[in-house]
């Protein structure tokens, strides 16, 4: 104890006389990572935290010579808590970034604080198109629902699925997906049938809605449910016999999320979705990412939330490097127009929208070496958010 105190005192003196070792002179940047670590969306928090920590472990030297202190806080998926934590991290911890944001309402709750304090806000999960418009300090490394949805709408219309129905979770990203599908599918020659079904986000019971799908008998049912809810949806889809009735399930890839795909089991086989990430993406960058992620987290398979967290940390590192640890305005400026090769493929943060342009893949659930995967079979390159454009 005495030794430690003496050492610290000695080092303090050295610092004051300008004799600090390089290690001591290194400045620290704090990153506040606000995530649902408990509650119904805890899988999102777990995935993003694991990936962010992996990026840090692999790239601690990539932040422009700065030491990164990651502060992870659990908002339980509740907007009031997100706002309180963001405020506390900005004011007391003086974080350089607020990051994470597992659901759209949580990103909306924090956005005004990013604007007021000029703190860059890296959205790693929330995927409603309008999120990036809530503050000029937001950049996004996840995706947007319309971006993924238009691709599956096109695929369905071009692959003999003439009549489609929609079912979404009743909150902003679900309504975004519903709007995109219901606009695009008829444009491509498809026909919408039945009502636009919307299921409550809290304690969803899909059964009565799926009964209406069974009665309407569309060729295809388009679904959006947020990450973590897919297993429950799929179970009820099969229990109602909709697969046997010949109703093809299509959707954005949230429903066949890599985190829960094996848990869903054979019911998922053949489901076609469009998305920006699959753990089975066959690039060398992704193979290295999946291998490292699993080595660090043996019981987990990385999903799209993980890649959003990993890339969010990459964006953070690159902006700190580019600005030599600039202020919030310089950091968000530095993010604009940045491109890199992510495990998901090439990505760009658009200068005008601060949103992500990326490949969208069409995938089918298949069994590979005894495990279920979303196997990509078509690629649409460099798709921007279709609502805001480039
Ligand atoms: C969102 O709330 O924006 C959200 C959450 C989970 C998803 C997609 C979007 O899988």
Short mmCIF file of C-alpha atoms and ligand atoms in Angstrom, two decimals:
data_model
loop_
_atom_site.label_atom_id
_atom_site.label_comp_id
_atom_site.label_asym_id
_atom_site.label_seq_id
_atom_site.Cartn_x
_atom_site.Cartn_y
_atom_site.Cartn_z
CA UNK A 1 0.00 0.00 0.00
CA UNK A 2 2.73 2.35 1.07
CA UNK A 3 4.74 1.34 -1.97
CA UNK A 4 1.83 2.00 -4.27
CA UNK A 5 1.21 5.42 -2.77
CA UNK A 6 4.87 6.29 -3.02
CA UNK A 7 4.92 5.16 -6.62
CA UNK A 8 1.86 7.21 -7.48
CA UNK A 9 3.30 10.26 -5.75
CA UNK A 10 6.54 9.83 -7.61
CA UNK A 11 4.78 9.51 -10.94
CA UNK A 12 2.67 12.56 -10.17
CA UNK A 13 5.83 14.59 -9.67
CA UNK A 14 7.26 13.23 -12.88
CA UNK A 15 4.12 14.31 -14.75
CA UNK A 16 4.29 17.81 -13.36
CA UNK A 17 7.88 18.22 -14.42
CA UNK A 18 7.11 16.90 -17.88
CA UNK A 19 8.87 13.60 -17.41
CA UNK A 20 5.81 11.44 -17.80
CA UNK A 21 6.26 8.09 -19.45
CA UNK A 22 4.41 7.70 -22.79
CA UNK A 23 1.94 5.39 -21.07
CA UNK A 24 1.02 8.06 -18.56
CA UNK A 25 0.82 10.82 -21.14
CA UNK A 26 -1.76 8.82 -23.09
CA UNK A 27 -5.12 10.56 -22.89
CA UNK A 28 -8.31 8.75 -22.10
CA UNK A 29 -11.57 8.84 -24.06
CA UNK A 30 -14.66 7.50 -22.38
CA UNK A 31 -17.38 5.81 -24.40
CA UNK A 32 -20.78 5.36 -22.81
CA UNK A 33 -22.49 2.23 -24.10
CA UNK A 34 -26.19 2.33 -23.22
CA UNK A 35 -27.93 -1.00 -23.82
CA UNK A 36 -30.84 -3.18 -22.70
CA UNK A 37 -28.84 -5.73 -20.64
CA UNK A 38 -31.94 -7.04 -18.83
CA UNK A 39 -35.60 -7.41 -19.82
CA UNK A 40 -37.11 -8.73 -23.06
CA UNK A 41 -34.39 -7.20 -25.28
CA UNK A 42 -31.37 -8.32 -23.26
CA UNK A 43 -30.05 -10.39 -26.16
CA UNK A 44 -29.47 -7.12 -28.06
CA UNK A 45 -27.41 -5.74 -25.19
CA UNK A 46 -25.45 -8.96 -24.74
CA UNK A 47 -24.54 -9.14 -28.42
CA UNK A 48 -23.50 -5.50 -28.74
CA UNK A 49 -21.49 -5.49 -25.52
CA UNK A 50 -19.63 -8.66 -26.54
CA UNK A 51 -18.79 -7.27 -29.98
CA UNK A 52 -17.72 -3.84 -28.69
CA UNK A 53 -15.41 -5.50 -26.15
CA UNK A 54 -14.01 -7.74 -28.87
CA UNK A 55 -13.26 -4.74 -31.08
CA UNK A 56 -11.50 -3.03 -28.18
CA UNK A 57 -9.46 -6.11 -27.33
CA UNK A 58 -8.38 -6.48 -30.97
CA UNK A 59 -7.77 -2.79 -31.68
CA UNK A 60 -6.79 -1.02 -28.48
CA UNK A 61 -4.01 0.69 -30.42
CA UNK A 62 -6.35 1.99 -33.15
CA UNK A 63 -7.93 4.94 -31.36
CA UNK A 64 -5.33 7.54 -32.33
CA UNK A 65 -3.09 6.75 -29.38
CA UNK A 66 -5.90 7.23 -26.88
CA UNK A 67 -6.84 4.80 -24.16
CA UNK A 68 -10.54 3.87 -24.32
CA UNK A 69 -12.65 3.44 -21.25
CA UNK A 70 -15.90 1.68 -22.09
CA UNK A 71 -18.72 2.37 -19.63
CA UNK A 72 -21.59 -0.10 -20.13
CA UNK A 73 -24.97 0.84 -18.60
CA UNK A 74 -28.22 -1.12 -18.59
CA UNK A 75 -31.29 0.91 -19.61
CA UNK A 76 -33.55 -2.19 -19.35
CA UNK A 77 -35.12 -1.15 -22.68
CA UNK A 78 -36.97 1.76 -21.02
CA UNK A 79 -36.76 5.21 -22.64
CA UNK A 80 -36.82 7.22 -19.37
CA UNK A 81 -33.89 5.20 -18.11
CA UNK A 82 -31.97 5.67 -21.37
CA UNK A 83 -32.42 9.43 -21.10
CA UNK A 84 -31.31 9.52 -17.45
CA UNK A 85 -28.23 7.40 -18.13
CA UNK A 86 -27.27 9.46 -21.21
CA UNK A 87 -27.53 12.66 -19.16
CA UNK A 88 -25.44 11.19 -16.36
CA UNK A 89 -22.75 9.91 -18.74
CA UNK A 90 -22.52 13.23 -20.57
CA UNK A 91 -22.55 15.50 -17.52
CA UNK A 92 -20.70 13.47 -14.86
CA UNK A 93 -18.54 11.07 -16.83
CA UNK A 94 -17.87 13.53 -19.65
CA UNK A 95 -17.99 10.74 -22.22
CA UNK A 96 -16.77 11.52 -25.75
CA UNK A 97 -19.53 9.34 -27.29
CA UNK A 98 -22.89 7.93 -26.29
CA UNK A 99 -23.41 4.65 -28.11
CA UNK A 100 -25.66 1.59 -28.26
CA UNK A 101 -29.47 2.24 -28.36
CA UNK A 102 -31.15 -1.13 -28.65
CA UNK A 103 -34.60 0.09 -29.71
CA UNK A 104 -35.93 3.08 -31.63
CA UNK A 105 -37.77 4.74 -28.70
CA UNK A 106 -34.51 4.61 -26.70
CA UNK A 107 -32.57 6.38 -29.48
CA UNK A 108 -35.32 9.00 -29.76
CA UNK A 109 -35.12 9.61 -25.99
CA UNK A 110 -31.37 10.29 -26.02
CA UNK A 111 -31.14 12.31 -29.25
CA UNK A 112 -32.00 15.76 -27.79
CA UNK A 113 -29.20 15.33 -25.21
CA UNK A 114 -26.69 14.57 -27.98
CA UNK A 115 -27.76 17.78 -29.73
CA UNK A 116 -27.70 19.99 -26.63
CA UNK A 117 -24.30 18.75 -25.46
CA UNK A 118 -22.81 18.29 -28.96
CA UNK A 119 -21.93 14.69 -28.10
CA UNK A 120 -21.66 12.23 -30.99
CA UNK A 121 -24.23 9.44 -30.70
CA UNK A 122 -23.45 6.15 -32.44
CA UNK A 123 -26.65 4.17 -33.01
CA UNK A 124 -25.66 0.50 -33.18
CA UNK A 125 -29.12 -1.14 -33.20
CA UNK A 126 -32.23 1.07 -33.53
CA UNK A 127 -33.39 0.85 -37.15
CA UNK A 128 -36.33 3.18 -37.86
CA UNK A 129 -35.38 5.39 -40.80
CA UNK A 130 -36.11 8.63 -38.91
CA UNK A 131 -33.65 7.92 -36.06
CA UNK A 132 -30.76 9.76 -37.74
CA UNK A 133 -32.97 12.84 -38.23
CA UNK A 134 -33.43 13.25 -34.48
CA UNK A 135 -29.99 14.88 -34.02
CA UNK A 136 -27.19 16.13 -36.28
CA UNK A 137 -24.82 14.31 -33.87
CA UNK A 138 -26.17 10.83 -34.72
CA UNK A 139 -24.38 8.34 -36.99
CA UNK A 140 -25.78 4.84 -37.47
CA UNK A 141 -24.01 1.50 -37.95
CA UNK A 142 -27.05 -0.83 -37.92
CA UNK A 143 -29.51 -0.62 -40.82
CA UNK A 144 -32.94 0.77 -41.63
CA UNK A 145 -36.12 -1.27 -41.93
CA UNK A 146 -37.08 0.23 -45.33
CA UNK A 147 -33.53 -0.55 -46.60
CA UNK A 148 -33.95 -4.26 -45.89
CA UNK A 149 -37.68 -4.43 -46.65
CA UNK A 150 -37.69 -3.17 -50.26
CA UNK A 151 -35.34 -5.99 -51.24
CA UNK A 152 -37.60 -8.79 -49.99
CA UNK A 153 -40.65 -7.03 -51.50
CA UNK A 154 -38.92 -7.12 -54.90
CA UNK A 155 -37.81 -10.72 -54.45
CA UNK A 156 -41.33 -11.86 -53.51
CA UNK A 157 -42.97 -10.09 -56.45
CA UNK A 158 -40.39 -11.54 -58.85
CA UNK A 159 -40.64 -15.09 -57.50
CA UNK A 160 -44.27 -15.94 -58.00
CA UNK A 161 -45.64 -14.77 -54.67
CA UNK A 162 -48.64 -12.88 -56.02
CA UNK A 163 -50.70 -12.18 -52.90
CA UNK A 164 -49.07 -11.01 -49.67
CA UNK A 165 -50.21 -10.01 -46.21
CA UNK A 166 -48.19 -8.11 -43.60
CA UNK A 167 -47.72 -8.53 -39.85
CA UNK A 168 -45.45 -6.28 -37.79
CA UNK A 169 -44.73 -5.35 -34.20
CA UNK A 170 -46.73 -2.20 -33.50
CA UNK A 171 -44.09 0.49 -32.99
CA UNK A 172 -41.92 2.72 -35.17
CA UNK A 173 -39.65 0.17 -36.94
CA UNK A 174 -42.61 -2.15 -37.57
CA UNK A 175 -44.61 0.68 -39.10
CA UNK A 176 -41.56 1.62 -41.20
CA UNK A 177 -41.31 -1.96 -42.50
CA UNK A 178 -45.05 -2.18 -43.11
CA UNK A 179 -45.07 1.09 -45.05
CA UNK A 180 -42.07 0.09 -47.18
CA UNK A 181 -43.49 -3.34 -48.02
CA UNK A 182 -47.02 -2.11 -48.73
CA UNK A 183 -45.68 0.57 -51.05
CA UNK A 184 -43.06 -1.51 -52.87
CA UNK A 185 -44.77 -4.88 -53.36
CA UNK A 186 -47.70 -3.51 -55.47
CA UNK A 187 -45.24 -1.33 -57.42
CA UNK A 188 -43.52 -4.54 -58.48
CA UNK A 189 -46.76 -6.22 -59.53
CA UNK A 190 -47.77 -7.93 -56.28
CA UNK A 191 -51.17 -7.68 -54.63
CA UNK A 192 -51.79 -6.91 -50.96
CA UNK A 193 -54.56 -8.90 -49.30
CA UNK A 194 -56.19 -8.73 -45.86
CA UNK A 195 -55.54 -6.14 -43.19
CA UNK A 196 -52.17 -4.73 -42.17
CA UNK A 197 -51.73 -6.68 -38.91
CA UNK A 198 -50.02 -4.95 -35.97
CA UNK A 199 -49.12 -6.87 -32.82
CA UNK A 200 -48.44 -5.08 -29.49
CA UNK A 201 -44.76 -4.85 -28.52
CA UNK A 202 -45.31 -5.83 -24.87
CA UNK A 203 -46.27 -9.48 -24.23
CA UNK A 204 -47.18 -10.21 -27.83
CA UNK A 205 -49.70 -12.96 -28.56
CA UNK A 206 -49.51 -13.72 -32.26
CA UNK A 207 -52.21 -16.41 -32.28
CA UNK A 208 -55.32 -14.29 -33.04
CA UNK A 209 -53.44 -12.44 -35.78
CA UNK A 210 -52.16 -15.66 -37.33
CA UNK A 211 -55.73 -17.00 -37.36
CA UNK A 212 -56.66 -14.08 -39.62
CA UNK A 213 -53.73 -14.95 -41.89
CA UNK A 214 -54.94 -18.57 -42.06
CA UNK A 215 -58.42 -17.34 -43.03
CA UNK A 216 -57.09 -14.98 -45.72
CA UNK A 217 -54.69 -17.56 -47.26
CA UNK A 218 -52.13 -15.27 -48.90
CA UNK A 219 -49.24 -16.74 -50.91
CA UNK A 220 -46.82 -15.01 -48.54
CA UNK A 221 -46.79 -13.41 -45.12
CA UNK A 222 -44.30 -10.57 -44.63
CA UNK A 223 -43.18 -10.24 -41.01
CA UNK A 224 -41.16 -7.82 -38.91
CA UNK A 225 -40.56 -8.57 -35.24
CA UNK A 226 -37.65 -7.04 -33.29
CA UNK A 227 -34.58 -9.11 -32.49
CA UNK A 228 -35.28 -11.63 -29.73
CA UNK A 229 -38.97 -12.15 -30.56
CA UNK A 230 -38.57 -14.33 -33.68
CA UNK A 231 -38.57 -17.69 -31.88
CA UNK A 232 -41.94 -17.03 -30.29
CA UNK A 233 -43.40 -15.83 -33.58
CA UNK A 234 -42.11 -18.85 -35.51
CA UNK A 235 -43.43 -21.26 -32.91
CA UNK A 236 -46.95 -19.86 -33.20
CA UNK A 237 -46.71 -19.73 -37.02
CA UNK A 238 -46.03 -23.47 -37.09
CA UNK A 239 -48.52 -24.32 -34.30
CA UNK A 240 -51.25 -22.68 -36.37
CA UNK A 241 -50.21 -24.87 -39.31
CA UNK A 242 -49.55 -21.91 -41.58
CA UNK A 243 -46.43 -23.53 -43.04
CA UNK A 244 -48.46 -26.64 -43.96
CA UNK A 245 -51.15 -24.42 -45.49
CA UNK A 246 -48.56 -23.32 -48.05
CA UNK A 247 -48.18 -19.76 -46.78
CA UNK A 248 -44.59 -18.69 -47.42
CA UNK A 249 -43.02 -16.71 -44.61
CA UNK A 250 -40.83 -13.81 -45.76
CA UNK A 251 -39.47 -10.80 -43.92
CA UNK A 252 -36.48 -8.81 -42.83
CA UNK A 253 -33.81 -10.95 -41.16
CA UNK A 254 -34.81 -9.94 -37.62
CA UNK A 255 -37.17 -12.95 -37.43
CA UNK A 256 -34.43 -15.50 -38.22
CA UNK A 257 -31.85 -13.74 -36.07
CA UNK A 258 -28.59 -15.72 -35.75
CA UNK A 259 -28.83 -15.45 -31.95
CA UNK A 260 -31.98 -17.61 -31.83
CA UNK A 261 -32.02 -19.47 -35.15
CA UNK A 262 -30.97 -22.84 -33.76
CA UNK A 263 -33.49 -22.45 -30.97
CA UNK A 264 -36.26 -21.98 -33.57
CA UNK A 265 -35.21 -25.26 -35.15
CA UNK A 266 -36.56 -26.89 -38.30
CA UNK A 267 -39.60 -24.59 -38.40
CA UNK A 268 -37.26 -21.96 -39.82
CA UNK A 269 -35.99 -24.09 -42.72
CA UNK A 270 -36.69 -22.45 -46.06
CA UNK A 271 -37.69 -19.04 -44.67
CA UNK A 272 -36.42 -16.34 -47.07
CA UNK A 273 -35.43 -12.96 -45.67
CA UNK A 274 -33.47 -9.89 -46.77
CA UNK A 275 -30.85 -8.41 -44.48
CA UNK A 276 -27.45 -6.78 -44.10
CA UNK A 277 -25.84 -9.49 -41.99
CA UNK A 278 -25.62 -13.26 -41.64
CA UNK A 279 -23.07 -15.10 -39.52
CA UNK A 280 -22.70 -17.31 -42.62
CA UNK A 281 -21.57 -14.39 -44.83
CA UNK A 282 -18.67 -16.02 -46.66
CA UNK A 283 -16.09 -13.18 -46.67
CA UNK A 284 -12.66 -13.56 -45.03
CA UNK A 285 -13.44 -10.52 -42.83
CA UNK A 286 -16.59 -12.20 -41.53
CA UNK A 287 -14.97 -15.57 -41.03
CA UNK A 288 -12.28 -13.91 -38.90
CA UNK A 289 -14.94 -11.93 -37.00
CA UNK A 290 -17.10 -14.98 -36.24
CA UNK A 291 -14.08 -17.03 -35.17
CA UNK A 292 -12.81 -14.32 -32.80
CA UNK A 293 -16.30 -13.60 -31.43
CA UNK A 294 -16.87 -17.28 -30.64
CA UNK A 295 -13.43 -17.67 -29.11
CA UNK A 296 -14.22 -14.78 -26.75
CA UNK A 297 -17.87 -15.85 -26.16
CA UNK A 298 -18.03 -19.64 -26.56
CA UNK A 299 -21.79 -19.96 -26.04
CA UNK A 300 -22.76 -17.25 -28.53
CA UNK A 301 -23.07 -16.81 -32.29
CA UNK A 302 -22.75 -13.16 -33.43
CA UNK A 303 -25.91 -11.69 -34.94
CA UNK A 304 -26.65 -8.40 -36.71
CA UNK A 305 -26.66 -6.55 -33.39
CA UNK A 306 -23.09 -7.71 -32.78
CA UNK A 307 -21.92 -6.45 -36.16
CA UNK A 308 -23.62 -3.10 -35.50
CA UNK A 309 -21.67 -2.84 -32.23
CA UNK A 310 -18.40 -3.92 -33.80
CA UNK A 311 -18.71 -1.41 -36.63
CA UNK A 312 -19.84 1.30 -34.22
CA UNK A 313 -16.59 0.86 -32.34
CA UNK A 314 -14.69 0.97 -35.62
CA UNK A 315 -16.35 4.26 -36.52
CA UNK A 316 -15.49 5.59 -33.07
CA UNK A 317 -11.84 4.55 -33.42
CA UNK A 318 -11.47 6.05 -36.88
CA UNK A 319 -13.03 9.39 -35.95
CA UNK A 320 -10.82 9.71 -32.86
CA UNK A 321 -7.80 8.91 -34.99
CA UNK A 322 -8.77 11.28 -37.80
CA UNK A 323 -9.40 14.23 -35.46
CA UNK A 324 -6.63 13.40 -33.01
CA UNK A 325 -9.29 13.31 -30.30
CA UNK A 326 -11.35 16.27 -31.49
CA UNK A 327 -14.46 17.79 -29.92
CA UNK A 328 -17.94 16.40 -30.55
CA UNK A 329 -18.55 18.50 -33.65
CA UNK A 330 -15.22 17.50 -35.18
CA UNK A 331 -15.88 13.84 -34.39
CA UNK A 332 -19.28 13.73 -36.10
CA UNK A 333 -17.85 15.67 -39.07
CA UNK A 334 -15.12 13.04 -39.33
CA UNK A 335 -17.72 10.25 -39.45
CA UNK A 336 -19.38 11.73 -42.54
CA UNK A 337 -18.45 9.88 -45.72
CA UNK A 338 -16.37 7.25 -43.93
CA UNK A 339 -16.16 3.84 -45.69
CA UNK A 340 -14.68 0.53 -44.63
CA UNK A 341 -15.02 -3.21 -45.12
CA UNK A 342 -17.17 -4.58 -42.31
CA UNK A 343 -17.69 -8.28 -41.57
CA UNK A 344 -21.02 -7.73 -43.39
CA UNK A 345 -19.34 -6.33 -46.54
CA UNK A 346 -18.48 -2.77 -47.67
CA UNK A 347 -20.24 0.06 -45.78
CA UNK A 348 -20.37 3.86 -46.00
CA UNK A 349 -21.68 6.46 -43.55
CA UNK A 350 -23.40 8.86 -45.95
CA UNK A 351 -22.13 12.43 -45.53
CA UNK A 352 -25.58 13.94 -45.93
CA UNK A 353 -27.72 11.60 -43.82
CA UNK A 354 -25.12 10.05 -41.43
CA UNK A 355 -26.92 6.79 -42.15
CA UNK A 356 -25.38 3.57 -43.41
CA UNK A 357 -25.28 2.41 -47.04
CA UNK A 358 -24.55 -1.29 -47.36
CA UNK A 359 -25.22 -4.49 -49.27
CA UNK A 360 -28.54 -6.20 -48.64
CA UNK A 361 -28.52 -9.96 -49.12
CA UNK A 362 -31.40 -12.33 -49.83
CA UNK A 363 -30.98 -15.46 -47.71
CA UNK A 364 -32.68 -18.77 -47.10
CA UNK A 365 -32.51 -20.73 -43.84
CA UNK A 366 -30.59 -23.97 -44.44
CA UNK A 367 -28.88 -26.60 -42.37
CA UNK A 368 -25.10 -26.36 -42.69
CA UNK A 369 -22.94 -28.86 -40.76
CA UNK A 370 -25.84 -29.60 -38.43
CA UNK A 371 -26.55 -25.93 -37.63
CA UNK A 372 -29.17 -23.57 -39.06
CA UNK A 373 -27.90 -20.55 -40.95
CA UNK A 374 -29.24 -17.77 -43.15
CA UNK A 375 -27.43 -18.71 -46.36
CA UNK A 376 -27.08 -15.76 -48.73
CA UNK A 377 -28.00 -16.38 -52.39
CA UNK A 378 -28.37 -12.90 -53.91
CA UNK A 379 -26.64 -9.57 -53.22
CA UNK A 380 -27.94 -6.05 -53.79
CA UNK A 381 -24.95 -3.76 -53.57
CA UNK A 382 -24.65 -0.42 -51.79
CA UNK A 383 -28.31 0.08 -50.83
CA UNK A 384 -28.93 3.43 -49.06
CA UNK A 385 -31.88 4.04 -46.75
CA UNK A 386 -34.58 4.45 -49.43
CA UNK A 387 -36.53 7.01 -47.39
CA UNK A 388 -33.75 9.59 -47.04
CA UNK A 389 -31.63 8.48 -50.04
CA UNK A 390 -27.95 9.36 -50.29
C1 LIG B 1 -35.74 -0.90 -33.22
O1 LIG B 1 -36.40 -0.74 -32.19
O2 LIG B 1 -35.40 0.05 -33.94
C2 LIG B 1 -35.37 -2.29 -33.63
C3 LIG B 1 -35.11 -3.26 -32.65
C4 LIG B 1 -34.79 -4.55 -33.05
C5 LIG B 1 -34.72 -4.87 -34.40
C6 LIG B 1 -34.95 -3.90 -35.36
C7 LIG B 1 -35.28 -2.62 -34.99
O3 LIG B 1 -34.42 -6.12 -34.76
#
